[in-house]
Each structure stands twice: as structure tokens, then as C-alpha cells.
mmCIF file of C-alpha atoms in Angstrom:
data_model
loop_
_atom_site.group_PDB
_atom_site.id
_atom_site.type_symbol
_atom_site.label_atom_id
_atom_site.label_comp_id
_atom_site.label_asym_id
_atom_site.label_seq_id
_atom_site.Cartn_x
_atom_site.Cartn_y
_atom_site.Cartn_z
ATOM 1 C CA MET A 1 0.000 0.000 0.000
ATOM 2 C CA LYS A 2 1.225 3.481 -0.888
ATOM 3 C CA GLN A 3 -0.380 6.145 1.261
ATOM 4 C CA ALA A 4 -0.673 9.894 0.950
ATOM 5 C CA MET A 5 -2.159 12.855 2.775
ATOM 6 C CA ILE A 6 -3.673 15.643 0.711
ATOM 7 C CA PHE A 7 -3.984 18.962 2.527
ATOM 8 C CA ALA A 8 -7.334 20.370 1.423
ATOM 9 C CA ALA A 9 -8.550 22.220 4.524
ATOM 10 C CA GLY A 10 -7.328 25.736 3.669
ATOM 11 C CA LEU A 11 -9.621 28.735 3.437
ATOM 12 C CA GLY A 12 -8.513 29.567 -0.099
ATOM 13 C CA THR A 13 -8.607 33.302 0.588
ATOM 14 C CA ARG A 14 -6.401 34.097 -2.433
ATOM 15 C CA LEU A 15 -8.973 32.421 -4.696
ATOM 16 C CA ARG A 16 -11.891 34.601 -3.633
ATOM 17 C CA PRO A 17 -14.570 35.106 -4.791
ATOM 18 C CA LEU A 18 -14.497 31.516 -6.130
ATOM 19 C CA THR A 19 -13.919 30.089 -2.673
ATOM 20 C CA ASP A 20 -16.743 32.088 -1.103
ATOM 21 C CA THR A 21 -19.042 29.261 -2.205
ATOM 22 C CA THR A 22 -16.676 26.428 -3.203
ATOM 23 C CA PRO A 23 -13.759 24.837 -1.324
ATOM 24 C CA LYS A 24 -10.367 25.268 -2.953
ATOM 25 C CA ALA A 25 -10.087 21.509 -3.455
ATOM 26 C CA LEU A 26 -13.100 21.523 -5.773
ATOM 27 C CA ILE A 27 -12.023 24.470 -7.917
ATOM 28 C CA GLU A 28 -11.665 23.140 -11.460
ATOM 29 C CA VAL A 29 -8.766 23.341 -13.875
ATOM 30 C CA GLY A 30 -9.653 22.159 -17.368
ATOM 31 C CA GLY A 31 -12.966 20.825 -16.106
ATOM 32 C CA VAL A 32 -11.376 18.666 -13.382
ATOM 33 C CA SER A 33 -11.205 19.621 -9.707
ATOM 34 C CA LEU A 34 -7.835 20.106 -8.031
ATOM 35 C CA LEU A 35 -8.650 17.260 -5.656
ATOM 36 C CA ASP A 36 -9.487 14.859 -8.486
ATOM 37 C CA ARG A 37 -6.350 15.850 -10.368
ATOM 38 C CA THR A 38 -4.151 15.228 -7.326
ATOM 39 C CA ILE A 39 -5.694 11.859 -6.528
ATOM 40 C CA SER A 40 -5.619 10.754 -10.166
ATOM 41 C CA ARG A 41 -1.972 11.690 -10.593
ATOM 42 C CA LEU A 42 -0.869 9.924 -7.426
ATOM 43 C CA ARG A 43 -2.929 6.864 -8.347
ATOM 44 C CA SER A 44 -0.953 6.669 -11.587
ATOM 45 C CA PHE A 45 2.109 6.081 -9.391
ATOM 46 C CA GLY A 46 0.418 3.342 -7.391
ATOM 47 C CA TYR A 47 -0.933 5.295 -4.423
ATOM 48 C CA ASP A 48 -4.102 3.617 -3.218
ATOM 49 C CA HIS A 49 -4.815 5.061 0.233
ATOM 50 C CA PHE A 50 -5.533 8.756 0.718
ATOM 51 C CA VAL A 51 -6.362 10.909 3.712
ATOM 52 C CA VAL A 52 -7.907 14.289 2.902
ATOM 53 C CA ASN A 53 -8.328 16.893 5.623
ATOM 54 C CA VAL A 54 -11.307 19.246 5.423
ATOM 55 C CA HIS A 55 -12.393 22.508 7.055
ATOM 56 C CA HIS A 56 -13.624 25.225 4.675
ATOM 57 C CA HIS A 57 -16.906 24.132 2.999
ATOM 58 C CA ALA A 58 -16.029 20.703 4.333
ATOM 59 C CA GLN A 59 -19.350 19.055 3.553
ATOM 60 C CA GLN A 60 -18.952 19.724 -0.158
ATOM 61 C CA ILE A 61 -15.686 17.758 -0.187
ATOM 62 C CA ILE A 62 -17.196 14.980 1.936
ATOM 63 C CA ASP A 63 -20.162 14.711 -0.435
ATOM 64 C CA HIS A 64 -17.885 14.783 -3.482
ATOM 65 C CA ILE A 65 -15.887 11.847 -2.144
ATOM 66 C CA ALA A 66 -18.966 9.925 -0.970
ATOM 67 C CA LYS A 67 -20.616 9.949 -4.408
ATOM 68 C CA ASN A 68 -17.499 8.491 -6.080
ATOM 69 C CA GLU A 69 -17.509 4.717 -5.679
ATOM 70 C CA LEU A 70 -13.752 4.461 -6.150
ATOM 71 C CA TYR A 71 -13.061 7.157 -3.573
ATOM 72 C CA SER A 72 -15.253 5.417 -1.011
ATOM 73 C CA ARG A 73 -12.709 2.574 -0.986
ATOM 74 C CA MET A 74 -9.541 4.671 -1.149
ATOM 75 C CA VAL A 75 -10.162 7.988 0.635
ATOM 76 C CA GLN A 76 -10.649 8.769 4.311
ATOM 77 C CA ILE A 77 -11.583 12.158 5.731
ATOM 78 C CA SER A 78 -9.759 13.893 8.550
ATOM 79 C CA ASP A 79 -12.310 16.363 9.873
ATOM 80 C CA GLU A 80 -10.997 19.764 10.971
ATOM 81 C CA ARG A 81 -14.300 21.632 10.866
ATOM 82 C CA GLU A 82 -13.986 22.518 14.543
ATOM 83 C CA LYS A 83 -10.578 24.162 14.121
ATOM 84 C CA LEU A 84 -8.105 24.578 11.254
ATOM 85 C CA LEU A 85 -4.928 22.837 12.405
ATOM 86 C CA GLU A 86 -2.258 23.889 9.855
ATOM 87 C CA THR A 87 0.026 21.331 8.227
ATOM 88 C CA GLY A 88 1.645 19.824 11.302
ATOM 89 C CA GLY A 89 -1.509 19.740 13.381
ATOM 90 C CA GLY A 90 -3.462 18.337 10.451
ATOM 91 C CA LEU A 91 -0.985 15.505 10.022
ATOM 92 C CA LYS A 92 -0.990 14.817 13.770
ATOM 93 C CA ARG A 93 -4.804 14.659 13.827
ATOM 94 C CA ALA A 94 -4.790 12.129 10.969
ATOM 95 C CA ALA A 95 -2.140 9.820 12.482
ATOM 96 C CA SER A 96 -4.530 6.958 13.274
ATOM 97 C CA LEU A 97 -5.686 6.793 9.640
ATOM 98 C CA PHE A 98 -2.313 5.621 8.329
ATOM 99 C CA ARG A 99 -0.547 2.300 8.394
ATOM 100 C CA ASP A 100 2.644 2.441 10.421
ATOM 101 C CA ASP A 101 4.815 0.417 8.036
ATOM 102 C CA GLU A 102 4.811 2.730 4.999
ATOM 103 C CA PRO A 103 5.902 6.354 4.531
ATOM 104 C CA VAL A 104 3.205 8.971 3.989
ATOM 105 C CA LEU A 105 3.516 11.229 0.962
ATOM 106 C CA ILE A 106 2.391 14.750 1.868
ATOM 107 C CA HIS A 107 0.946 16.893 -0.925
ATOM 108 C CA ASN A 108 -1.021 20.152 -1.025
ATOM 109 C CA VAL A 109 -4.203 20.026 -3.084
ATOM 110 C CA ASP A 110 -3.404 23.304 -4.851
ATOM 111 C CA ILE A 111 0.056 22.351 -6.158
ATOM 112 C CA LEU A 112 0.739 21.126 -9.689
ATOM 113 C CA ASP A 113 4.166 19.619 -10.287
ATOM 114 C CA ASN A 114 6.338 17.470 -12.540
ATOM 115 C CA VAL A 115 7.567 15.016 -9.877
ATOM 116 C CA ASP A 116 8.057 11.346 -10.688
ATOM 117 C CA TYR A 117 6.675 9.867 -7.469
ATOM 118 C CA ASP A 118 8.207 6.452 -8.095
ATOM 119 C CA TRP A 119 11.588 8.202 -8.106
ATOM 120 C CA PHE A 120 10.761 10.307 -5.050
ATOM 121 C CA ARG A 121 9.577 7.298 -3.051
ATOM 122 C CA ARG A 122 12.886 5.548 -3.721
ATOM 123 C CA GLN A 123 14.736 8.513 -2.207
ATOM 124 C CA HIS A 124 13.201 7.769 1.194
ATOM 125 C CA LEU A 125 15.459 5.096 2.667
ATOM 126 C CA ASP A 126 14.276 2.870 5.494
ATOM 127 C CA THR A 127 16.789 4.512 7.829
ATOM 128 C CA GLU A 128 15.403 8.006 7.186
ATOM 129 C CA ASP A 129 12.521 9.586 9.091
ATOM 130 C CA ALA A 130 11.502 12.178 6.511
ATOM 131 C CA VAL A 131 12.616 13.377 3.093
ATOM 132 C CA LEU A 132 11.812 16.909 1.936
ATOM 133 C CA LEU A 133 11.729 17.685 -1.775
ATOM 134 C CA VAL A 134 13.776 20.838 -2.358
ATOM 135 C CA SER A 135 15.233 22.875 -5.183
ATOM 136 C CA ARG A 136 17.396 25.877 -5.854
ATOM 137 C CA ARG A 137 15.096 28.799 -6.563
ATOM 138 C CA GLN A 138 14.759 32.407 -5.547
ATOM 139 C CA THR A 139 12.858 32.960 -2.302
ATOM 140 C CA SER A 140 13.488 34.681 1.020
ATOM 141 C CA ARG A 141 13.205 31.602 3.245
ATOM 142 C CA TYR A 142 15.474 28.597 2.885
ATOM 143 C CA LEU A 143 16.061 25.328 4.664
ATOM 144 C CA LEU A 144 19.662 24.687 5.678
ATOM 145 C CA PHE A 145 21.353 21.349 5.001
ATOM 146 C CA ASP A 146 24.828 20.001 5.679
ATOM 147 C CA HIS A 147 27.013 18.346 3.015
ATOM 148 C CA ALA A 148 25.071 15.065 3.451
ATOM 149 C CA MET A 149 21.757 16.933 2.948
ATOM 150 C CA ARG A 150 20.697 16.437 6.554
ATOM 151 C CA LEU A 151 18.404 19.207 7.822
ATOM 152 C CA MET A 152 20.187 21.686 10.085
ATOM 153 C CA GLY A 153 17.903 24.699 10.249
ATOM 154 C CA TRP A 154 16.186 27.558 8.434
ATOM 155 C CA VAL A 155 17.109 31.091 7.430
ATOM 156 C CA ASN A 156 15.225 34.183 6.327
ATOM 157 C CA THR A 157 17.596 35.922 3.943
ATOM 158 C CA THR A 158 15.692 39.213 4.210
ATOM 159 C CA THR A 159 15.721 39.539 8.005
ATOM 160 C CA GLY A 160 18.726 37.350 8.793
ATOM 161 C CA GLU A 161 16.686 35.261 11.236
ATOM 162 C CA LEU A 162 18.166 31.797 11.907
ATOM 163 C CA ARG A 163 16.212 28.895 13.370
ATOM 164 C CA SER A 164 17.798 25.613 14.421
ATOM 165 C CA PRO A 165 17.979 23.223 17.384
ATOM 166 C CA TYR A 166 21.766 23.467 17.031
ATOM 167 C CA ASP A 167 23.224 26.375 18.995
ATOM 168 C CA TRP A 168 26.187 26.697 16.611
ATOM 169 C CA VAL A 169 23.719 27.379 13.761
ATOM 170 C CA LYS A 170 21.332 29.596 15.701
ATOM 171 C CA ASN A 171 24.030 31.591 17.508
ATOM 172 C CA PRO A 172 27.213 31.558 15.403
ATOM 173 C CA ASP A 173 30.145 33.857 15.962
ATOM 174 C CA SER A 174 29.462 35.097 12.453
ATOM 175 C CA ALA A 175 27.283 34.111 9.499
ATOM 176 C CA GLU A 176 27.592 35.276 5.902
ATOM 177 C CA LEU A 177 25.200 34.535 3.067
ATOM 178 C CA ASP A 178 26.665 33.570 -0.301
ATOM 179 C CA MET A 179 23.607 33.661 -2.559
ATOM 180 C CA GLU A 180 25.647 33.089 -5.705
ATOM 181 C CA ASN A 181 26.414 29.581 -4.439
ATOM 182 C CA TYR A 182 23.361 29.196 -2.181
ATOM 183 C CA ARG A 183 25.492 28.846 0.936
ATOM 184 C CA LEU A 184 25.428 30.114 4.493
ATOM 185 C CA ASN A 185 28.988 30.323 5.762
ATOM 186 C CA ILE A 186 29.132 30.005 9.530
ATOM 187 C CA VAL A 187 32.083 30.627 11.851
ATOM 188 C CA ARG A 188 31.950 29.157 15.338
ATOM 189 C CA GLY A 189 35.201 29.375 17.271
ATOM 190 C CA THR A 190 37.948 28.096 15.017
ATOM 191 C CA THR A 191 35.549 26.129 12.813
ATOM 192 C CA ASP A 192 34.203 27.276 9.422
ATOM 193 C CA ILE A 193 31.066 25.490 8.242
ATOM 194 C CA ALA A 194 29.176 25.910 4.964
ATOM 195 C CA LEU A 195 25.487 25.004 4.909
ATOM 196 C CA ASN A 196 23.486 24.596 1.703
ATOM 197 C CA LEU A 197 20.368 26.666 1.065
ATOM 198 C CA PHE A 198 17.390 25.020 -0.597
ATOM 199 C CA ALA A 199 13.771 26.082 -1.063
ATOM 200 C CA PHE A 200 11.140 23.656 0.220
ATOM 201 C CA SER A 201 8.520 22.519 -2.291
ATOM 202 C CA GLY A 202 5.894 21.564 0.306
ATOM 203 C CA ILE A 203 6.136 17.961 -0.926
ATOM 204 C CA HIS A 204 7.635 15.499 1.550
ATOM 205 C CA SER A 205 7.723 11.862 2.594
ATOM 206 C CA PHE A 206 7.017 11.268 6.282
ATOM 207 C CA SER A 207 7.680 8.140 8.319
ATOM 208 C CA PRO A 208 4.828 7.251 10.734
ATOM 209 C CA ARG A 209 7.445 6.502 13.390
ATOM 210 C CA LEU A 210 7.672 10.283 13.837
ATOM 211 C CA PHE A 211 4.079 10.528 15.093
ATOM 212 C CA PRO A 212 4.982 9.892 18.760
ATOM 213 C CA LEU A 213 7.249 12.951 18.699
ATOM 214 C CA MET A 214 4.220 15.066 17.781
ATOM 215 C CA GLU A 215 2.458 14.272 21.049
ATOM 216 C CA ARG A 216 4.151 17.155 22.866
ATOM 217 C CA PHE A 217 3.209 19.616 20.142
ATOM 218 C CA PRO A 218 -0.019 21.666 20.322
ATOM 219 C CA ASP A 219 -3.104 20.852 18.285
ATOM 220 C CA ARG A 220 -2.178 23.482 15.710
ATOM 221 C CA PHE A 221 1.329 23.981 14.265
ATOM 222 C CA PRO A 222 3.166 24.088 10.905
ATOM 223 C CA ILE A 223 5.015 20.924 9.894
ATOM 224 C CA ILE A 224 8.208 22.918 9.312
ATOM 225 C CA ASP A 225 8.185 23.889 13.005
ATOM 226 C CA PHE A 226 8.119 20.195 13.861
ATOM 227 C CA TYR A 227 10.999 19.374 11.529
ATOM 228 C CA LEU A 228 13.115 22.278 12.788
ATOM 229 C CA GLN A 229 12.567 21.381 16.444
ATOM 230 C CA THR A 230 13.311 17.676 16.032
ATOM 231 C CA CYS A 231 15.947 17.446 13.285
ATOM 232 C CA HIS A 232 18.774 17.144 15.835
ATOM 233 C CA ARG A 233 17.387 13.810 17.088
ATOM 234 C CA THR A 234 15.779 12.459 13.925
ATOM 235 C CA ARG A 235 17.008 11.722 10.416
ATOM 236 C CA ILE A 236 15.417 14.359 8.188
ATOM 237 C CA TYR A 237 16.982 14.848 4.782
ATOM 238 C CA GLY A 238 16.559 17.014 1.732
ATOM 239 C CA CYS A 239 16.199 15.601 -1.770
ATOM 240 C CA GLN A 240 17.136 17.998 -4.565
ATOM 241 C CA LYS A 241 15.310 17.942 -7.890
ATOM 242 C CA ASP A 242 17.128 20.219 -10.308
ATOM 243 C CA ASP A 243 14.334 20.370 -12.877
ATOM 244 C CA LEU A 244 11.499 20.763 -10.376
ATOM 245 C CA ARG A 245 8.491 22.625 -11.731
ATOM 246 C CA LEU A 246 5.750 23.768 -9.373
ATOM 247 C CA LEU A 247 2.637 25.821 -9.880
ATOM 248 C CA ASP A 248 0.734 27.080 -6.875
ATOM 249 C CA VAL A 249 -2.898 27.195 -7.996
ATOM 250 C CA GLY A 250 -3.877 29.059 -4.857
ATOM 251 C CA LYS A 251 -4.247 32.383 -6.657
ATOM 252 C CA ILE A 252 -6.725 33.564 -9.290
ATOM 253 C CA GLU A 253 -3.997 34.562 -11.739
ATOM 254 C CA SER A 254 -2.371 31.131 -11.545
ATOM 255 C CA LEU A 255 -5.597 29.420 -12.630
ATOM 256 C CA GLU A 256 -5.043 30.924 -16.063
ATOM 257 C CA LYS A 257 -1.581 29.304 -16.228
ATOM 258 C CA ALA A 258 -2.683 25.933 -14.873
ATOM 259 C CA GLU A 259 -4.030 24.405 -18.079
ATOM 260 C CA GLU A 260 -0.849 25.308 -19.964
ATOM 261 C CA PHE A 261 1.220 23.845 -17.121
ATOM 262 C CA ILE A 262 -0.738 20.568 -17.242
ATOM 263 C CA GLN A 263 -0.260 20.282 -20.988
ATOM 264 C CA ASP A 264 3.475 20.913 -20.701
ATOM 265 C CA THR A 265 4.008 18.322 -17.977
#
């Protein structure tokens, strides 16, 4: 069994007025809803168990799944109508819906991409707790990885803020950004360390053995907070895809580009 969680609970505020009456997951691109496109694409790679979280116009998504005979066998709902839980809290809430012997692919319902999910699944070794799909692209917030691509922290290149469970990353003697080479050069004492900067795609593979570590976290939290607070005692790695293409269909203007993106990929 290959299992996946599709985050579909968001308010879709950037897609208003469409999302005033329709949940983001059911917004159509080329006559097919974003939810159906995501499930169909992952099914083509052998995924056969899906958990979909719901909040905004939740009943519409529940009804949409219930009337599809195939979905009734493959899709379970994680209900967040009482409170929107963000990515980490949403995954924590859904923990009991997954088998504990297979990694969980995490995917946002409003992302189109060109990822080969057979390839990506092979990147998650049995010894690794999570694998984050990353790329080199322009942004202001980057994840930090060592030479072995193990997660070390996070940096905001605009504000200079550093986040890490490692004191030598969070409080270096000096830190200098080298954006030409996507590096953060850190000096701590007599040691010089270069960390690699990569942008997170929002696509990741999560081992269910991490769920117990979520018990001390609140009901609502971002998954990146979890990774950054536990990476010093877990094995969380980055996986670089040089030719990664992503389209965030969370904005009205990107809907116009979505059909062209689908045809090209």
C-alpha cells in the first residue's frame, strides 16, 4: 500500500470570490477539480490510500468523495471543521488513519508539479525519518542542510533570522550569506562550516514513526516547526530535484496558467 495525505482544509482566501461558495479543493482546472487531479496523478504512481483533511466548505468535499464509488474505498476524511490545524496539526490529527509500516507522501491540493513519485519514493530510505523535496530557486526563506543533505535549520535571507535546534547554527560567531552559491557560511570558534540553502517545495515523505514525537506539540502547528525542532534527534533529509516545476494554484492569476502547465508536464 502506498499512502498519501492531501492537505485540502485551507480557506482559499487568495482564490476569492471563487472560494466564497466552493472549497479550494473543488475548484476546477480544465474541467477537473484540483482534488481529483491530485488523486488521479498519485494513483498513476500506485498510491491507493488517501487521507484528505477538510475545514472550509467541508461538507462539499465529503459529499464529493462519498458519491465516487472508487473514492469510497480509497479515501478517508480527517475532519478539521472545529478548528483549522495547519500542516503539522493536520498531520498529527490524521495519524490513526495511516498504516505504520509505509511512509506517507504529503501533498497540497493546490500544487501542480512534474515530480516522478516512483523516483521520489525511492529517495526515502528505510533509515530516514523524513525526506523533503527541495530545489534551488529564488525565495526569502530557505532550509539549511549540511554536506550530506541532513536538515540543520532555516534562514530568512531578508531579516537574517536563523532557526535551528543546534546552537552553533542559531548563535554563530558570524554568518555570511553567499547567494551566488546558495550557501550560508558560519564561523563558530575556530571552525568554518558551509550550509546549503534550498527552497522547500511543500512535498515530503514522512515516516509514521515520527508521530509519537508530535504528542508534545499543540493541536495546531506548521510541519516545518516540527521538523526544525526535532531534526537534531531524527534523520530528516533534503532531496534535490534540479528540474522541479511547481505551480501554486492558490491564486486567481495562476488558474489561467494551470491548463498550460498541465499540458506541458
